[in-house]
mmCIF file of C-alpha atoms in Angstrom:
data_model
loop_
_atom_site.group_PDB
_atom_site.id
_atom_site.type_symbol
_atom_site.label_atom_id
_atom_site.label_comp_id
_atom_site.label_asym_id
_atom_site.label_seq_id
_atom_site.Cartn_x
_atom_site.Cartn_y
_atom_site.Cartn_z
ATOM 1 C CA MET U 1 -23.113 3.281 4.682
ATOM 2 C CA PRO U 2 -20.235 2.185 6.926
ATOM 3 C CA HIS U 3 -18.762 5.252 8.655
ATOM 4 C CA ALA U 4 -16.223 5.447 11.485
ATOM 5 C CA VAL U 5 -14.531 8.396 13.186
ATOM 6 C CA PHE U 6 -11.368 7.834 15.202
ATOM 7 C CA SER U 7 -10.433 10.838 17.358
ATOM 8 C CA THR U 8 -8.050 11.579 20.215
ATOM 9 C CA ALA U 9 -10.095 14.634 21.273
ATOM 10 C CA ALA U 10 -10.974 13.048 24.622
ATOM 11 C CA LEU U 11 -7.313 12.347 25.490
ATOM 12 C CA ASP U 12 -4.564 14.648 26.713
ATOM 13 C CA GLY U 13 -1.052 15.404 25.511
ATOM 14 C CA GLY U 14 1.315 12.451 25.469
ATOM 15 C CA ASP U 15 -1.530 10.020 26.094
ATOM 16 C CA ALA U 16 -3.181 11.193 22.890
ATOM 17 C CA PHE U 17 -0.024 10.614 20.843
ATOM 18 C CA ALA U 18 0.615 7.184 22.389
ATOM 19 C CA PHE U 19 -2.944 6.108 21.633
ATOM 20 C CA TRP U 20 -2.688 7.458 18.083
ATOM 21 C CA ARG U 21 0.665 5.758 17.469
ATOM 22 C CA ASP U 22 -0.781 2.427 18.610
ATOM 23 C CA SER U 23 -3.819 2.821 16.360
ATOM 24 C CA ILE U 24 -2.099 4.028 13.174
ATOM 25 C CA SER U 25 0.487 1.232 13.519
ATOM 26 C CA CYS U 26 -2.044 -0.812 11.538
ATOM 27 C CA ILE U 27 -0.487 0.841 8.468
ATOM 28 C CA PHE U 28 2.409 3.175 9.483
ATOM 29 C CA GLU U 29 4.954 3.552 12.257
ATOM 30 C CA VAL U 30 4.951 7.209 13.315
ATOM 31 C CA GLU U 31 7.120 9.496 15.389
ATOM 32 C CA ALA U 32 6.849 13.176 16.330
ATOM 33 C CA ASP U 33 8.964 15.786 18.074
ATOM 34 C CA ALA U 34 8.559 16.031 21.833
ATOM 35 C CA ASP U 35 6.859 19.435 21.644
ATOM 36 C CA VAL U 36 4.344 18.119 19.086
ATOM 37 C CA ARG U 37 3.534 15.139 21.317
ATOM 38 C CA ARG U 38 2.980 17.384 24.342
ATOM 39 C CA ASP U 39 1.414 20.505 22.855
ATOM 40 C CA ARG U 40 -2.300 19.889 22.173
ATOM 41 C CA PHE U 41 -1.617 16.816 20.060
ATOM 42 C CA HIS U 42 -4.642 15.646 18.113
ATOM 43 C CA ALA U 43 -5.435 13.119 15.408
ATOM 44 C CA GLU U 44 -8.649 12.251 13.632
ATOM 45 C CA ILE U 45 -9.527 9.776 10.886
ATOM 46 C CA ASP U 46 -13.007 10.096 9.376
ATOM 47 C CA ALA U 47 -13.495 6.995 7.201
ATOM 48 C CA ASN U 48 -16.210 5.736 4.858
ATOM 49 C CA MET U 49 -16.457 2.362 3.126
ATOM 50 C CA PHE U 50 -17.687 2.417 -0.473
ATOM 51 C CA GLY U 51 -18.032 -1.337 -0.899
ATOM 52 C CA PRO U 52 -14.423 -2.605 -1.147
ATOM 53 C CA ILE U 53 -12.958 0.939 -1.267
ATOM 54 C CA MET U 54 -12.102 3.130 1.712
ATOM 55 C CA LEU U 55 -12.063 6.929 1.629
ATOM 56 C CA ALA U 56 -10.704 8.635 4.728
ATOM 57 C CA ARG U 57 -9.889 12.185 5.798
ATOM 58 C CA THR U 58 -6.968 12.389 8.244
ATOM 59 C CA GLN U 59 -6.140 15.488 10.316
ATOM 60 C CA THR U 60 -3.176 15.569 12.680
ATOM 61 C CA ARG U 61 0.106 17.255 13.650
ATOM 62 C CA ALA U 62 3.553 17.124 12.028
ATOM 63 C CA GLN U 63 5.034 13.622 12.036
ATOM 64 C CA ASP U 64 7.417 11.145 10.424
ATOM 65 C CA TRP U 65 5.750 8.152 8.761
ATOM 66 C CA ASP U 66 7.449 4.831 8.084
ATOM 67 C CA ARG U 67 6.106 1.755 6.325
ATOM 68 C CA THR U 68 8.714 -0.917 7.004
ATOM 69 C CA ALA U 69 9.216 -4.441 5.714
ATOM 70 C CA ARG U 70 8.352 -5.847 9.136
ATOM 71 C CA LEU U 71 5.125 -3.863 9.276
ATOM 72 C CA MET U 72 4.198 -5.061 5.782
ATOM 73 C CA ALA U 73 4.752 -8.629 6.950
ATOM 74 C CA GLN U 74 2.526 -8.142 9.969
ATOM 75 C CA ASP U 75 -0.427 -6.507 8.222
ATOM 76 C CA GLY U 76 -0.254 -8.172 4.785
ATOM 77 C CA MET U 77 -1.916 -5.179 3.113
ATOM 78 C CA ASP U 78 -1.854 -5.199 -0.668
ATOM 79 C CA HIS U 79 -3.601 -1.958 -1.610
ATOM 80 C CA TYR U 80 -3.004 1.189 -3.617
ATOM 81 C CA MET U 81 -3.506 4.484 -1.787
ATOM 82 C CA VAL U 82 -4.017 7.826 -3.552
ATOM 83 C CA GLN U 83 -3.627 10.905 -1.348
ATOM 84 C CA LEU U 84 -4.501 14.562 -1.772
ATOM 85 C CA PHE U 85 -3.548 17.241 0.738
ATOM 86 C CA GLU U 86 -6.186 19.808 1.646
ATOM 87 C CA HIS U 87 -3.659 21.744 3.697
ATOM 88 C CA GLY U 88 -0.116 21.074 4.850
ATOM 89 C CA THR U 89 2.404 19.089 2.849
ATOM 90 C CA MET U 90 4.483 15.917 2.705
ATOM 91 C CA GLN U 91 8.033 15.197 1.581
ATOM 92 C CA TRP U 92 10.274 12.170 1.069
ATOM 93 C CA GLU U 93 13.598 11.233 -0.465
ATOM 94 C CA GLY U 94 13.403 10.108 -4.097
ATOM 95 C CA ALA U 95 16.058 9.069 -6.600
ATOM 96 C CA GLY U 96 16.734 12.704 -7.505
ATOM 97 C CA GLY U 97 16.605 14.145 -3.992
ATOM 98 C CA THR U 98 13.843 15.511 -1.802
ATOM 99 C CA VAL U 99 10.341 15.310 -3.306
ATOM 100 C CA ARG U 100 7.364 17.374 -2.103
ATOM 101 C CA ILE U 101 3.779 16.843 -3.072
ATOM 102 C CA PRO U 102 2.784 19.761 -5.333
ATOM 103 C CA GLU U 103 -0.144 22.054 -4.643
ATOM 104 C CA ASN U 104 -3.401 20.395 -5.744
ATOM 105 C CA GLY U 105 -1.438 17.319 -6.774
ATOM 106 C CA LEU U 106 -1.818 13.672 -5.830
ATOM 107 C CA VAL U 107 0.639 11.041 -4.652
ATOM 108 C CA VAL U 108 0.232 7.284 -5.112
ATOM 109 C CA PHE U 109 1.386 4.727 -2.531
ATOM 110 C CA ASP U 110 1.817 1.028 -3.218
ATOM 111 C CA LEU U 111 1.310 -0.409 0.254
ATOM 112 C CA ALA U 112 3.295 -3.506 -0.702
ATOM 113 C CA ARG U 113 6.394 -1.266 -0.828
ATOM 114 C CA GLU U 114 8.446 0.389 1.873
ATOM 115 C CA VAL U 115 8.415 4.165 2.266
ATOM 116 C CA ARG U 116 9.412 6.891 4.713
ATOM 117 C CA THR U 117 7.833 10.351 4.584
ATOM 118 C CA ALA U 118 7.512 13.472 6.743
ATOM 119 C CA THR U 119 4.506 15.788 7.034
ATOM 120 C CA THR U 120 3.749 19.185 8.449
ATOM 121 C CA ASP U 121 0.482 19.730 10.324
ATOM 122 C CA PHE U 122 -2.030 18.632 7.706
ATOM 123 C CA ALA U 123 -5.432 17.440 6.573
ATOM 124 C CA ASN U 124 -5.484 14.985 3.697
ATOM 125 C CA MET U 125 -7.763 12.568 1.918
ATOM 126 C CA SER U 126 -6.784 8.945 1.217
ATOM 127 C CA LEU U 127 -8.495 6.775 -1.392
ATOM 128 C CA ILE U 128 -7.532 3.150 -0.676
ATOM 129 C CA VAL U 129 -8.287 0.523 -3.323
ATOM 130 C CA PRO U 130 -7.496 -3.233 -3.143
ATOM 131 C CA ARG U 131 -4.810 -4.218 -5.649
ATOM 132 C CA ASP U 132 -7.063 -6.813 -7.286
ATOM 133 C CA MET U 133 -9.592 -4.117 -8.103
ATOM 134 C CA LEU U 134 -7.108 -1.761 -9.756
ATOM 135 C CA GLN U 135 -4.009 -3.498 -11.075
ATOM 136 C CA ASP U 136 -5.581 -5.041 -14.190
ATOM 137 C CA ARG U 137 -6.817 -1.600 -15.229
ATOM 138 C CA LEU U 138 -3.310 -0.076 -15.040
ATOM 139 C CA ARG U 139 -0.716 -0.101 -17.801
ATOM 140 C CA ALA U 140 2.116 -0.110 -15.240
ATOM 141 C CA ALA U 141 0.666 -1.700 -12.129
ATOM 142 C CA ASP U 142 4.035 -2.242 -10.420
ATOM 143 C CA ASP U 143 5.428 1.224 -11.186
ATOM 144 C CA GLN U 144 3.010 3.408 -9.248
ATOM 145 C CA HIS U 145 4.755 3.676 -5.884
ATOM 146 C CA MET U 146 5.294 7.320 -4.816
ATOM 147 C CA ARG U 147 4.243 8.693 -8.173
ATOM 148 C CA VAL U 148 3.493 12.391 -8.033
ATOM 149 C CA LEU U 149 0.600 13.602 -10.196
ATOM 150 C CA HIS U 150 0.582 17.349 -10.794
ATOM 151 C CA GLY U 151 -2.517 19.430 -10.170
ATOM 152 C CA GLY U 152 -2.344 21.106 -13.568
ATOM 153 C CA GLU U 153 -3.391 17.874 -15.308
ATOM 154 C CA PRO U 154 -7.145 17.706 -16.118
ATOM 155 C CA MET U 155 -7.418 14.015 -15.172
ATOM 156 C CA VAL U 156 -5.693 14.664 -11.853
ATOM 157 C CA ASN U 157 -8.166 17.449 -11.098
ATOM 158 C CA LEU U 158 -11.036 15.161 -12.070
ATOM 159 C CA LEU U 159 -9.948 12.449 -9.625
ATOM 160 C CA ARG U 160 -9.265 15.013 -6.907
ATOM 161 C CA ASP U 161 -12.725 16.543 -7.336
ATOM 162 C CA HIS U 162 -14.295 13.079 -7.307
ATOM 163 C CA MET U 163 -12.616 12.190 -4.002
ATOM 164 C CA LEU U 164 -13.750 15.438 -2.388
ATOM 165 C CA SER U 165 -17.292 15.036 -3.747
ATOM 166 C CA LEU U 166 -17.563 11.461 -2.493
ATOM 167 C CA LYS U 167 -16.563 12.523 0.992
ATOM 168 C CA ARG U 168 -18.966 15.452 0.977
ATOM 169 C CA LEU U 169 -21.910 13.354 -0.270
ATOM 170 C CA ALA U 170 -21.182 10.216 1.780
ATOM 171 C CA PRO U 171 -23.565 11.101 4.664
ATOM 172 C CA ALA U 172 -26.513 11.161 2.231
ATOM 173 C CA MET U 173 -25.637 7.936 0.404
ATOM 174 C CA THR U 174 -27.118 4.509 1.066
ATOM 175 C CA ALA U 175 -24.975 1.403 1.473
ATOM 176 C CA GLN U 176 -26.167 0.169 -1.936
ATOM 177 C CA GLN U 177 -25.231 3.447 -3.624
ATOM 178 C CA ALA U 178 -21.805 3.285 -1.969
ATOM 179 C CA VAL U 179 -21.228 -0.224 -3.373
ATOM 180 C CA GLU U 180 -22.370 0.800 -6.854
ATOM 181 C CA ILE U 181 -20.058 3.827 -7.053
ATOM 182 C CA ALA U 182 -16.940 1.769 -6.178
ATOM 183 C CA PRO U 183 -16.220 0.311 -9.674
ATOM 184 C CA ALA U 184 -16.622 3.761 -11.267
ATOM 185 C CA THR U 185 -14.230 5.224 -8.688
ATOM 186 C CA ALA U 186 -11.624 2.533 -9.418
ATOM 187 C CA SER U 187 -12.032 3.112 -13.177
ATOM 188 C CA LEU U 188 -11.560 6.865 -12.758
ATOM 189 C CA ALA U 189 -8.453 6.305 -10.618
ATOM 190 C CA ALA U 190 -7.014 3.981 -13.293
ATOM 191 C CA ALA U 191 -7.836 6.441 -16.081
ATOM 192 C CA CYS U 192 -6.071 9.201 -14.168
ATOM 193 C CA LEU U 193 -2.951 7.116 -13.526
ATOM 194 C CA ASN U 194 -2.818 5.868 -17.115
ATOM 195 C CA ALA U 195 -3.393 9.312 -18.636
ATOM 196 C CA ALA U 196 -0.514 10.760 -16.631
ATOM 197 C CA LEU U 197 1.778 7.858 -17.514
ATOM 198 C CA GLY U 198 3.714 9.607 -20.276
ATOM 199 C CA ASP U 199 4.587 12.568 -18.055
ATOM 200 C CA ASP U 200 6.538 10.444 -15.561
ATOM 201 C CA PRO U 201 10.115 9.670 -16.707
ATOM 202 C CA GLY U 202 10.317 6.874 -14.106
ATOM 203 C CA ILE U 203 7.786 4.752 -15.997
ATOM 204 C CA ARG U 204 8.771 2.754 -19.059
ATOM 205 C CA GLU U 205 6.849 3.291 -22.279
ATOM 206 C CA GLY U 206 6.260 1.741 -25.693
ATOM 207 C CA VAL U 207 7.758 -1.580 -26.710
ATOM 208 C CA GLY U 208 9.864 -1.869 -23.568
ATOM 209 C CA LEU U 209 6.817 -1.498 -21.334
ATOM 210 C CA ALA U 210 4.849 -4.101 -23.284
ATOM 211 C CA GLN U 211 7.758 -6.551 -23.206
ATOM 212 C CA LEU U 212 8.319 -5.995 -19.510
ATOM 213 C CA GLY U 213 4.632 -6.598 -18.837
ATOM 214 C CA ARG U 214 4.731 -9.871 -20.774
ATOM 215 C CA LEU U 215 7.797 -11.031 -18.827
ATOM 216 C CA ARG U 216 6.210 -10.110 -15.487
ATOM 217 C CA ARG U 217 3.125 -12.164 -16.337
ATOM 218 C CA PHE U 218 5.342 -15.070 -17.381
ATOM 219 C CA ILE U 219 7.281 -14.903 -14.103
ATOM 220 C CA GLU U 220 4.069 -14.632 -12.064
ATOM 221 C CA GLY U 221 2.752 -17.802 -13.691
ATOM 222 C CA HIS U 222 5.910 -19.765 -12.831
ATOM 223 C CA LEU U 223 6.780 -18.538 -9.328
ATOM 224 C CA SER U 224 6.255 -21.995 -7.849
ATOM 225 C CA ASP U 225 8.748 -23.581 -10.275
ATOM 226 C CA PRO U 226 12.145 -24.107 -8.552
ATOM 227 C CA ALA U 227 13.805 -23.909 -11.986
ATOM 228 C CA LEU U 228 12.840 -20.242 -12.389
ATOM 229 C CA SER U 229 16.063 -18.325 -13.077
ATOM 230 C CA ALA U 230 17.305 -15.621 -15.426
ATOM 231 C CA ASP U 231 18.696 -18.154 -17.930
ATOM 232 C CA TRP U 232 15.506 -20.240 -17.848
ATOM 233 C CA ILE U 233 13.281 -17.166 -18.255
ATOM 234 C CA ALA U 234 15.356 -15.911 -21.196
ATOM 235 C CA ARG U 235 15.128 -19.292 -22.968
ATOM 236 C CA GLN U 236 11.436 -19.855 -22.299
ATOM 237 C CA ALA U 237 10.371 -16.282 -23.094
ATOM 238 C CA GLY U 238 12.599 -15.950 -26.143
ATOM 239 C CA VAL U 239 14.609 -12.887 -25.104
ATOM 240 C CA SER U 240 18.338 -12.391 -24.794
ATOM 241 C CA ARG U 241 19.917 -12.365 -21.348
ATOM 242 C CA SER U 242 21.225 -8.822 -21.910
ATOM 243 C CA LYS U 243 17.738 -7.557 -22.810
ATOM 244 C CA LEU U 244 16.245 -9.348 -19.816
ATOM 245 C CA TYR U 245 18.802 -7.815 -17.469
ATOM 246 C CA ALA U 246 18.235 -4.342 -18.945
ATOM 247 C CA LEU U 247 14.461 -4.552 -18.504
ATOM 248 C CA PHE U 248 14.765 -5.554 -14.835
ATOM 249 C CA GLU U 249 17.712 -3.311 -13.952
ATOM 250 C CA SER U 250 15.613 -0.845 -11.929
ATOM 251 C CA TYR U 251 14.273 -3.761 -9.828
ATOM 252 C CA GLY U 252 17.758 -4.772 -8.729
ATOM 253 C CA GLY U 253 17.974 -7.505 -11.376
ATOM 254 C CA VAL U 254 15.879 -10.480 -12.425
ATOM 255 C CA ALA U 255 16.809 -12.634 -9.427
ATOM 256 C CA SER U 256 15.870 -9.839 -7.023
ATOM 257 C CA TYR U 257 12.509 -9.348 -8.753
ATOM 258 C CA VAL U 258 11.711 -13.080 -8.671
ATOM 259 C CA ARG U 259 12.686 -13.334 -4.989
ATOM 260 C CA GLU U 260 10.525 -10.307 -4.100
ATOM 261 C CA ARG U 261 7.487 -11.689 -5.945
ATOM 262 C CA ARG U 262 7.889 -15.155 -4.382
ATOM 263 C CA LEU U 263 8.152 -13.763 -0.873
ATOM 264 C CA ARG U 264 5.249 -11.399 -1.461
ATOM 265 C CA ARG U 265 3.089 -14.335 -2.607
ATOM 266 C CA ALA U 266 4.109 -16.263 0.507
ATOM 267 C CA LEU U 267 3.330 -13.283 2.752
ATOM 268 C CA LEU U 268 -0.175 -12.942 1.304
ATOM 269 C CA ALA U 269 -0.751 -16.684 1.759
ATOM 270 C CA LEU U 270 0.364 -16.530 5.394
ATOM 271 C CA THR U 271 -1.841 -13.539 6.200
ATOM 272 C CA ASP U 272 -4.886 -14.792 4.281
ATOM 273 C CA ARG U 273 -7.539 -15.360 6.943
ATOM 274 C CA HIS U 274 -9.122 -18.042 4.707
ATOM 275 C CA GLY U 275 -5.895 -19.916 4.013
ATOM 276 C CA HIS U 276 -4.829 -21.282 7.405
ATOM 277 C CA ALA U 277 -5.352 -24.863 6.221
ATOM 278 C CA ARG U 278 -2.121 -24.569 4.191
ATOM 279 C CA THR U 279 1.023 -25.591 6.045
ATOM 280 C CA ILE U 280 4.224 -23.548 6.051
ATOM 281 C CA HIS U 281 5.730 -26.266 3.863
ATOM 282 C CA GLU U 282 2.930 -25.888 1.307
ATOM 283 C CA VAL U 283 3.363 -22.110 1.285
ATOM 284 C CA ALA U 284 7.120 -22.545 0.757
ATOM 285 C CA MET U 285 6.591 -24.967 -2.139
ATOM 286 C CA ALA U 286 4.043 -22.641 -3.781
ATOM 287 C CA ALA U 287 6.627 -19.877 -3.565
ATOM 288 C CA GLY U 288 9.226 -21.992 -5.380
ATOM 289 C CA TYR U 289 11.436 -22.886 -2.413
ATOM 290 C CA ALA U 290 12.955 -26.354 -2.253
ATOM 291 C CA ASN U 291 12.693 -26.638 1.543
ATOM 292 C CA ASP U 292 11.270 -24.894 4.608
ATOM 293 C CA THR U 293 14.684 -23.830 5.918
ATOM 294 C CA ALA U 294 15.622 -21.868 2.791
ATOM 295 C CA PHE U 295 12.171 -20.303 2.707
ATOM 296 C CA SER U 296 12.218 -19.276 6.388
ATOM 297 C CA ARG U 297 15.712 -17.803 6.049
ATOM 298 C CA ALA U 298 14.742 -15.741 2.992
ATOM 299 C CA PHE U 299 11.433 -14.637 4.549
ATOM 300 C CA ARG U 300 13.069 -13.491 7.777
ATOM 301 C CA ALA U 301 15.804 -11.646 5.849
ATOM 302 C CA ARG U 302 13.172 -9.767 3.841
ATOM 303 C CA TYR U 303 10.539 -9.031 6.481
ATOM 304 C CA GLY U 304 12.401 -9.310 9.785
ATOM 305 C CA ILE U 305 9.990 -11.913 11.158
ATOM 306 C CA ALA U 306 9.664 -15.696 10.795
ATOM 307 C CA PRO U 307 6.830 -17.296 8.754
ATOM 308 C CA ASN U 308 5.703 -19.238 11.832
ATOM 309 C CA ASP U 309 5.353 -15.999 13.802
ATOM 310 C CA ILE U 310 3.125 -14.550 11.082
ATOM 311 C CA ARG U 311 0.944 -17.653 11.069
ATOM 312 C CA GLN U 312 0.699 -17.858 14.862
ATOM 313 C CA SER U 313 -0.250 -14.184 15.206
ATOM 314 C CA GLY U 314 -3.482 -14.997 13.352
ATOM 315 C CA ALA U 315 -6.002 -12.258 14.083
ATOM 316 C CA PRO U 316 -5.048 -8.579 14.430
ATOM 317 C CA PRO U 317 -3.514 -7.768 17.829
ATOM 318 C CA ALA U 318 -5.782 -6.840 20.695
ATOM 319 C CA THR U 319 -4.695 -3.205 20.485
ATOM 320 C CA ALA U 320 -6.305 -3.008 17.030
ATOM 321 C CA ARG U 321 -9.805 -3.650 18.360
ATOM 322 C CA ALA U 322 -12.247 -0.960 19.362
ATOM 323 C CA GLY U 323 -11.911 0.070 22.981
ATOM 324 C CA ASP U 324 -11.447 2.892 25.448
ATOM 325 C CA GLY U 325 -14.580 4.519 24.038
ATOM 326 C CA ILE U 326 -12.795 5.427 20.782
ATOM 327 C CA ASP U 327 -13.969 4.114 17.421
ATOM 328 C CA ARG U 328 -11.117 2.090 15.888
ATOM 329 C CA ARG U 329 -13.049 0.175 13.243
ATOM 330 C CA TYR U 330 -11.045 1.796 10.435
ATOM 331 C CA GLU U 331 -8.084 -0.392 11.426
ATOM 332 C CA ASN U 332 -9.851 -3.661 10.618
ATOM 333 C CA TRP U 333 -11.420 -2.134 7.515
ATOM 334 C CA LEU U 334 -7.923 -1.375 6.238
ATOM 335 C CA ARG U 335 -6.671 -4.874 6.916
ATOM 336 C CA HIS U 336 -9.583 -6.618 5.252
ATOM 337 C CA LEU U 337 -10.273 -4.595 2.105
ATOM 338 C CA SER U 338 -11.012 -7.029 -0.715
ATOM 339 C CA VAL U 339 -13.057 -7.209 -3.880
#
């Protein structure tokens, strides 16, 4: 089965950190204190591909990790990532203050969302699943980002044990076995996230959740329509404006949600390696923009880079390719996960 090991073991001090920072920029921007960069810095990513799913163990020193809008625009990744920490810990700022991953717990990243975290020296495991493989199995596909799943939950322990077992057994598995286990792994991940749904006060339940899901699907099906607005959605979907505003309040409002989904669709179209036959104008129209100028202005404001620059960059940068005797294949695997 596909297996790659990135390691800075052959490099020294600051050179090791610089090489690592260049490599991991395929998914995160990182920074570390000067003493960490100098003092026996090391980083290793041991990655396996189970069909369309990646499972990777990362071991490195204390760092700050940042997934920015500009980085999202450059890599176009649209995956979920579930992490467990074997040792060390991670923290970030949530709505209620500082959040730390609990012992034996899991944390869920939506790689289409921005995040900033900090870690101690650590070893962790990351299960990375393409959105298309997981979102239809989830009851709240857009509400998973930075969810903390506590280790006391049986389903959380089941998924954690499965991730550790997969990594342990990977060397003995054939490529065909790896492909066949992928759907079961995605189903188990979805079952875990859905089972823990009621324990997370940040996720809407009951009638409100069902209504929100229906409205999201309606919006998704009409993103290319320039007429899409709060008033139009309320009329077409048969809900009051006040109810519509209440349901989308945590997303910054209906207009903000529509704009984010349109620009995300455009970003995926621009970074699709099979879609280069579409012009910028066609991408703008499909995203519901009346002209290229308005689209480019909105895209640059959101992602800090122009649509033309994304299109012209084409393939991953040269620094993302294997070289210097170090195996960097995991970078391209991350970029090109798909069902």
